[in-house]
JSON list of C-alpha atoms in Angstrom, two decimals:
[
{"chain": "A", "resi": 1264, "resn": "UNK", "atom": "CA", "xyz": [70.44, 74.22, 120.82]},
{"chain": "A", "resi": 1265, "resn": "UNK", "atom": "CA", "xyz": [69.70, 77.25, 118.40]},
{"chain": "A", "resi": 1266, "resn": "UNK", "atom": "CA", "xyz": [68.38, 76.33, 115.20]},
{"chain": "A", "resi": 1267, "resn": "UNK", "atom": "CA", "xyz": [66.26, 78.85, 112.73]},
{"chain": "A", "resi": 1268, "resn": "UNK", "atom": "CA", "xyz": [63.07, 76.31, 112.05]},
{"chain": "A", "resi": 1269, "resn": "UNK", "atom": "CA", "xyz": [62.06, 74.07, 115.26]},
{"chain": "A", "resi": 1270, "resn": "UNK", "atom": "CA", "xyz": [60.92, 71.52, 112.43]},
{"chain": "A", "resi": 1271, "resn": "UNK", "atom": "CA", "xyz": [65.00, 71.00, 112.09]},
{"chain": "A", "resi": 1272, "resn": "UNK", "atom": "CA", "xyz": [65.38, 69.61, 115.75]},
{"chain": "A", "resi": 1273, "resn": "UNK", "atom": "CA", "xyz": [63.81, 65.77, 115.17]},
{"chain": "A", "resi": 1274, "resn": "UNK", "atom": "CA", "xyz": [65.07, 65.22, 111.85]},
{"chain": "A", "resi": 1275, "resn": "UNK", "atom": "CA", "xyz": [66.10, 61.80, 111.10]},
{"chain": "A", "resi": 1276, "resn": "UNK", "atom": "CA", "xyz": [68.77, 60.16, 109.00]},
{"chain": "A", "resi": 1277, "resn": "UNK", "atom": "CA", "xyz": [67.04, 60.56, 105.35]},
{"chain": "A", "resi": 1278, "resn": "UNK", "atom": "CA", "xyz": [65.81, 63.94, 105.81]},
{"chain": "A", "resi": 1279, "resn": "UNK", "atom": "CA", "xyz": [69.19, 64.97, 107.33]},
{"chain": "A", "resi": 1280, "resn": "UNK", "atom": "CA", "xyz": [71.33, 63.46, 104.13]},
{"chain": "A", "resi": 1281, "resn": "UNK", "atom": "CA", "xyz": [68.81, 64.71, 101.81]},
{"chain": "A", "resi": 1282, "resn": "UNK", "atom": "CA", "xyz": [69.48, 68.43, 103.38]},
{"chain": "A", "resi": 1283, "resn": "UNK", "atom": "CA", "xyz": [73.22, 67.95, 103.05]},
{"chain": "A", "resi": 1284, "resn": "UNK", "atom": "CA", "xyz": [73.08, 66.86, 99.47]},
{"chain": "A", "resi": 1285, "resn": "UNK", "atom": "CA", "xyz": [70.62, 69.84, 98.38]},
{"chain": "A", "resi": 1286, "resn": "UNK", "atom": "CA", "xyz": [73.34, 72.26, 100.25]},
{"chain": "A", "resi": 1287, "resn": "UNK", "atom": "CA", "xyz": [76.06, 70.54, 98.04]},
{"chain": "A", "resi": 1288, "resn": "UNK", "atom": "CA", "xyz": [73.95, 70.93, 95.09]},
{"chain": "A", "resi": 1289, "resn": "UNK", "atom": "CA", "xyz": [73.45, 74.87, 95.77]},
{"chain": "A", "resi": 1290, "resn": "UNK", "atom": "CA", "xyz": [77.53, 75.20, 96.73]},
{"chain": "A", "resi": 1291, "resn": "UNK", "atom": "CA", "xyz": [78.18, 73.27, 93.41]},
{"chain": "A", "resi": 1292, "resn": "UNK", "atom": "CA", "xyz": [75.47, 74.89, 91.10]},
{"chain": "A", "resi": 1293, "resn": "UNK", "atom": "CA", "xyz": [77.39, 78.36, 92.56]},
{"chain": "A", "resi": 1294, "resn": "UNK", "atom": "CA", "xyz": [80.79, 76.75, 91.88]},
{"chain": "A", "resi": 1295, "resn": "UNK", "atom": "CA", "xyz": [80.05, 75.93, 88.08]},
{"chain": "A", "resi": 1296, "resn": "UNK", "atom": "CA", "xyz": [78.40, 78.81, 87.47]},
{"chain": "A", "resi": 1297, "resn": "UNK", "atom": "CA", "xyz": [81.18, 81.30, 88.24]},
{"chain": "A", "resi": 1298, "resn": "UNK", "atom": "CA", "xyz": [83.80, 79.38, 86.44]},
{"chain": "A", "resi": 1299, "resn": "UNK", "atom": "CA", "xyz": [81.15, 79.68, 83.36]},
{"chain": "A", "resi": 1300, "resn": "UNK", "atom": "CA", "xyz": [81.32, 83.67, 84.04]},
{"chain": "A", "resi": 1301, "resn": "UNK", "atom": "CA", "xyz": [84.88, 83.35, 84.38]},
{"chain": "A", "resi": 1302, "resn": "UNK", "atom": "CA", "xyz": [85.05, 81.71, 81.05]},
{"chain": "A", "resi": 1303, "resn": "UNK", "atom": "CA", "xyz": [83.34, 83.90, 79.35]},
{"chain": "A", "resi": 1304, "resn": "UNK", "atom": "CA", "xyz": [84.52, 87.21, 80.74]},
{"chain": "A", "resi": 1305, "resn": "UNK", "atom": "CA", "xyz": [88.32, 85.12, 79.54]},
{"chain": "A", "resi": 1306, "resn": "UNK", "atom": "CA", "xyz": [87.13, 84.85, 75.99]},
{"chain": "A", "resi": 1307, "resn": "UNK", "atom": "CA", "xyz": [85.80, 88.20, 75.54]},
{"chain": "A", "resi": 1308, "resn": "UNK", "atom": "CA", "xyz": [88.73, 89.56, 76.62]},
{"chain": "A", "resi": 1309, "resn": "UNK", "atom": "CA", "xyz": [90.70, 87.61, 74.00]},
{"chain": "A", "resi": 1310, "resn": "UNK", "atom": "CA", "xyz": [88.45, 88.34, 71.58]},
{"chain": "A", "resi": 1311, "resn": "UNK", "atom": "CA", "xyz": [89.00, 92.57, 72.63]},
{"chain": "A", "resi": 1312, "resn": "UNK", "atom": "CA", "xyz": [92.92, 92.01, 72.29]},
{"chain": "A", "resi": 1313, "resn": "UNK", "atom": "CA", "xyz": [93.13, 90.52, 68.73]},
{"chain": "A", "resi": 1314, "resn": "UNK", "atom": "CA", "xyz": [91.26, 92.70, 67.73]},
{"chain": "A", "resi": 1315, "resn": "UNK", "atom": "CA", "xyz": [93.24, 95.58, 68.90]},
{"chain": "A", "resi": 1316, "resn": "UNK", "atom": "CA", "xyz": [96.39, 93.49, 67.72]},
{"chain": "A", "resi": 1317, "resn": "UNK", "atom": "CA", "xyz": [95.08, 92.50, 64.46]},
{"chain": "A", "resi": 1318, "resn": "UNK", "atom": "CA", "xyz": [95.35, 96.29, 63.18]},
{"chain": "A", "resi": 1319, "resn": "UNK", "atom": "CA", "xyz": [98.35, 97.18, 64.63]},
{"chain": "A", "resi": 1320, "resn": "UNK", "atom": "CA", "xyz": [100.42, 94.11, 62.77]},
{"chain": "A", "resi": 1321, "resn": "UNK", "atom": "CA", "xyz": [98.97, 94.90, 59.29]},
{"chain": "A", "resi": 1322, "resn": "UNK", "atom": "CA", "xyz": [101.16, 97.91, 58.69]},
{"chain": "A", "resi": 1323, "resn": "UNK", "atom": "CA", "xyz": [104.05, 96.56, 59.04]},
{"chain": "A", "resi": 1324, "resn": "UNK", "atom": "CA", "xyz": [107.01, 98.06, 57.28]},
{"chain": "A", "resi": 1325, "resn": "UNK", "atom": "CA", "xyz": [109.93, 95.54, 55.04]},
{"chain": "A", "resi": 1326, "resn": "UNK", "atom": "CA", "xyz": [112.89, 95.27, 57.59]},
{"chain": "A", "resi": 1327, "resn": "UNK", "atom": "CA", "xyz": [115.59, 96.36, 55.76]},
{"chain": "A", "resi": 1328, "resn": "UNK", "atom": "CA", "xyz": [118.87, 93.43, 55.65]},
{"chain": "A", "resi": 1329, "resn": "UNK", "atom": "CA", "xyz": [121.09, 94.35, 58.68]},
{"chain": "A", "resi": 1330, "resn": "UNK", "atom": "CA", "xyz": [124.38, 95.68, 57.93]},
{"chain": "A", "resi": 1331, "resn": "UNK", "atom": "CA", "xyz": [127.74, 93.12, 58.48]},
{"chain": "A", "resi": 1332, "resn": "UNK", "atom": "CA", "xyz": [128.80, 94.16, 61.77]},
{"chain": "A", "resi": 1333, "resn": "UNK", "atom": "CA", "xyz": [132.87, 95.29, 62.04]},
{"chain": "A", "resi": 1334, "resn": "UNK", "atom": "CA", "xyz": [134.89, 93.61, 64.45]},
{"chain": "A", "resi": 1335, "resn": "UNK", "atom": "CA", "xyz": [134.04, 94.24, 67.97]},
{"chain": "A", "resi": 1336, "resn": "UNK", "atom": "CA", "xyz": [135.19, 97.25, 69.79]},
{"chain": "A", "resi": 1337, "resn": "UNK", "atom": "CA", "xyz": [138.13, 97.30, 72.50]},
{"chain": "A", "resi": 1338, "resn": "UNK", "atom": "CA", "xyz": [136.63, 96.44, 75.86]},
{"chain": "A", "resi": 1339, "resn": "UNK", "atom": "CA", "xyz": [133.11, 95.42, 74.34]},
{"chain": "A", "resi": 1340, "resn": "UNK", "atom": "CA", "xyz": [132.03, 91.89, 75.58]},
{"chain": "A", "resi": 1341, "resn": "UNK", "atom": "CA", "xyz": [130.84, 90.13, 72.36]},
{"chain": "A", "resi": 1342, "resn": "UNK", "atom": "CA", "xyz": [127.33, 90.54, 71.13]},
{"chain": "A", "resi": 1343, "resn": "UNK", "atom": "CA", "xyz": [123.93, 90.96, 72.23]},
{"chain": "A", "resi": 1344, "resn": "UNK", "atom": "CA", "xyz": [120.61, 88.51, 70.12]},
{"chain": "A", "resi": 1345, "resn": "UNK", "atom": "CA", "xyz": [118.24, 90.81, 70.24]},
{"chain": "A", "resi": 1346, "resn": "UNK", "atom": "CA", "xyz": [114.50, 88.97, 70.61]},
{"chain": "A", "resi": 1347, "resn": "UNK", "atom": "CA", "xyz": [111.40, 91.63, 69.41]},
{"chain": "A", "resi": 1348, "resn": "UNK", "atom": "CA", "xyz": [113.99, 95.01, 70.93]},
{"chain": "A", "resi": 1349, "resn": "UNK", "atom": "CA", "xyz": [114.62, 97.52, 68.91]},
{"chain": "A", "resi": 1350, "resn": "UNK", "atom": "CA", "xyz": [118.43, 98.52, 69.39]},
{"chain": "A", "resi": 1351, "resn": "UNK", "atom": "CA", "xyz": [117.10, 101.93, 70.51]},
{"chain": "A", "resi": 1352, "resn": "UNK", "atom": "CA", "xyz": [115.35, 100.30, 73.42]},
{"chain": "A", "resi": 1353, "resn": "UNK", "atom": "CA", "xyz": [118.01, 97.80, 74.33]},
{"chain": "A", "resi": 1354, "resn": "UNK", "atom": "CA", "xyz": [120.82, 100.33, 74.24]},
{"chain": "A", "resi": 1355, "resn": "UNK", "atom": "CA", "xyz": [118.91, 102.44, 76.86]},
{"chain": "A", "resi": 1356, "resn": "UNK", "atom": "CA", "xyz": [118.25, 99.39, 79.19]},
{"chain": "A", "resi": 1357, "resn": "UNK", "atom": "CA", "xyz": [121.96, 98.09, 79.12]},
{"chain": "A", "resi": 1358, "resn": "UNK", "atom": "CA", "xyz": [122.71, 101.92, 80.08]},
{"chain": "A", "resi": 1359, "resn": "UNK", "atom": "CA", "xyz": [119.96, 101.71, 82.84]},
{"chain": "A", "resi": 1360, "resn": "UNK", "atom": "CA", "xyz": [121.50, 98.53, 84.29]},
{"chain": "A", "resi": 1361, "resn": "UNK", "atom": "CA", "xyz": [125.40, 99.75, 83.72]},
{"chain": "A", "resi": 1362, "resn": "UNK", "atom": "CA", "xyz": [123.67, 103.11, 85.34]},
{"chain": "A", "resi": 1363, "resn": "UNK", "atom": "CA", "xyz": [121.67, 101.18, 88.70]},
{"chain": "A", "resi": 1364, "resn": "UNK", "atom": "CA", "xyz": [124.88, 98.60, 89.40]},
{"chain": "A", "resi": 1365, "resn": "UNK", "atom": "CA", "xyz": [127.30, 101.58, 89.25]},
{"chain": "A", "resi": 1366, "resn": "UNK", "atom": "CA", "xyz": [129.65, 100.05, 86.52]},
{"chain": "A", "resi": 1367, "resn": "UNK", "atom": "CA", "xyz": [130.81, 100.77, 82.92]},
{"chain": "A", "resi": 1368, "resn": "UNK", "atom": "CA", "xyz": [129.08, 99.43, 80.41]},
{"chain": "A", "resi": 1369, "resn": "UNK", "atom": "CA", "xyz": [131.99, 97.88, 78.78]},
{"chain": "A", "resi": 1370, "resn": "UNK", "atom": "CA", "xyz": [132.90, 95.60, 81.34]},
{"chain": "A", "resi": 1371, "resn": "UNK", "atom": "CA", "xyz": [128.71, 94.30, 81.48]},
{"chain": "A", "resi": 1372, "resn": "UNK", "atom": "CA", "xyz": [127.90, 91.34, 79.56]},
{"chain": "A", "resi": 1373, "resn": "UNK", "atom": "CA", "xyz": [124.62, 90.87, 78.48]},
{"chain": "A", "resi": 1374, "resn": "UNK", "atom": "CA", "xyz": [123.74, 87.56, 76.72]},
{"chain": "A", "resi": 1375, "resn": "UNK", "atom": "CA", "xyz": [120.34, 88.07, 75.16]},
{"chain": "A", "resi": 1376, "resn": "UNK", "atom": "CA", "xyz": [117.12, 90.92, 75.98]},
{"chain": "A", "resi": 1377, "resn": "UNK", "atom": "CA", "xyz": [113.90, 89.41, 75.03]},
{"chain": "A", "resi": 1378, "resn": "UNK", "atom": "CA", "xyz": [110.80, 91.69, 75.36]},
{"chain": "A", "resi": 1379, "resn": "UNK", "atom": "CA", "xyz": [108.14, 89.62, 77.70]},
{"chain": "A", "resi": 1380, "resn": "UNK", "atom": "CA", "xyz": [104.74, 89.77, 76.24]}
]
């Protein structure tokens, strides 16, 4: 039998449980400290991103009203609700995915484009 310490050869039953609990104190002391450097790396990170958000959003410009829309054009498929897309940037992705499946826009329907933050 190949042990480190001969003293750990005749150990008996208190010495042997009171090893196994110090080892899961040491494997649970690790455990609860990395979550607490996890937790804190998590905030600061946060923290960094509003902060970088918070003066972007303060010059925001008045949206103007939006225009009443005419009747839909022949061999359109109804409208798209537009969620935080500018119509510049969901024009080019419905021309992107016309473009990739090989078909005309006008016989696409797309329901809704939501940016995912």
């Amino acid at each position: 039998m190949f042990l480190v310490n001969q003293a750990m050869v005749d150990l008996n039953v208190g010495t042997a449980g009171l090893v196994a609990v110090l080892g899961y104190a040491v494997v649970f002391v690790g455990l609860i400290a990395l979550m607490a450097v996890i937790i804190v790396v998590g905030k600061i990170m946060v923290a960094r991103k509003s902060k970088e958000a918070a003066p972007a959003a303060a010059p925001a410009p008045v949206a103007a009203p939006k225009p009443v829309l005419a009747a839909a054009a022949p061999g359109t498929a109804g409208e798209v609700k537009l969620f935080d897309v500018a119509d510049k940037e969901a024009a080019m992705l419905m021309a992107i995915v016309a473009n990739k499946l090989g078909k005309p826009l006008n016989e696409l329907r797309f329901k809704s484009i939501k940016e995912v933050k």
